[in-house]
């Protein structure tokens, strides 16, 4: 069909500022050939062209999810999902673990992901003794929703060689109870060691299952209008699997692989192919570097800010930032640094080492994506770009900062001046961040998920889900970005809202910039790939509260109809 050509007629939202809305898009040979009136498009494509009427719907550039854990999602697709509603209990989590144990699968590692300690009645996740009751015989890793924390059972701890005498691994923590006994809970560097170990052992016999889940996940993304993602942590074992999936035609969407090391997601990897190289279906993305923890993100405040709000208020307020460890409050420890400022959370790099790493990535032809949630981590990431960013010049895309959740105006301006892209997750506002932040906003001048502040500081936004941390439904994320409404019907920092058009831009042209492919996709313009989503309504013409009622009717990737709603 692409060879003969096709005209989509109705309303097309192009994301091209020169002509933002047109009547028709003509495609042929996988490429957009004409954008304009229906008469112009039909004339350009010639006699006998097939015309698809959009009715009350609209055609847009297909969506891009710039930070999405595709390989891990496919990997954990075979076990029950622990994303439970608020008010569930540890017993509910254990019930699902028991079901997975009962399903068999030998005596090797078992892992399940998605529980949020803050949403459980007990205000904490399960611990080693509780896990042993339902899974005594196999090593078990329970992965928290943030994918930065988890819990092991006794067999899991033994498999890792961890007991009460073990020191905390680098950039990680083994949580301890009375007498220094391990609770099984593992955080950051410790969690990621267990994550890598359990994954490697499961992959040995799970490759075919991964391949099937990879294909199914890609089809689900197409049904949501997503045709391209950045996989934000690809260990070498997954690189090989992606190659196989691409060669076998089992990768329905394009996946940009962002390399990390085999031993731990926290370790960067610069020894592979440069950004943009590799199979067109699964090219190399930017190298991923982690600046700070997730629940233990690196924050810093001045004594003045402290004095203004008082220690108790500050602690509660920062807890209100919605990151589970901080929400618990008691786990937040403030330390006075030599700079006279108060610091909390985990910062993984020192500045000179980070500067050298960014330079080395650039020399290897790798663009960089720095995970930075707290203001201290974001400042460090931006400083590295100021010091070493020249090494990245000429590489595909632009330097990325992942998450950028807690920052002030001055820091937003530094991000803008550094030319970095903020890869943001608006759905977090609805899902877990907004409720806590709405109750107790972070202390002035820090803002939570400051989308408007970033945009007005000249920062390009790229939209993403961080799936499976939160859902990948783009229209729900756009609704959250526009309404700032939370799961519990609160409104979080409403002056940080985006317009629908701005939010759509983040999931189309912004995503293309973040993946270094803005020359080939992200807008509806002649010469670009025909990556197009057809929606049931025009999202610019309906009430933002109705955005989640909009349906994806068709998804085209490279001009091929890859999804059609039945
Ligand atoms: Zn992530």
Coordinates of C-alpha atoms in Angstrom, one line a residue, residues 39 55 97 175 190 199 205 211 229 249 319 333 459 468 494-495 505 541:
X39 CA -6.5 18.9 -3.2
X55 CA -14.0 12.3 10.4
X97 CA 4.3 -13.7 45.4
X175 CA 19.1 -1.9 55.3
X190 CA 22.9 -2.8 46.4
X199 CA 18.4 -11.0 35.5
X205 CA 16.7 -20.0 30.1
X211 CA 11.3 -12.4 22.7
X229 CA 11.2 4.7 22.6
X249 CA 11.0 -8.9 12.8
X319 CA 8.9 14.5 52.1
X333 CA 19.0 12.6 57.0
X459 CA 14.6 24.1 28.0
X468 CA 7.1 0.5 34.3
X494 CA -1.0 24.6 38.9
X495 CA 1.2 27.4 37.6
X505 CA 5.3 18.8 21.4
X541 CA -10.2 21.3 20.5

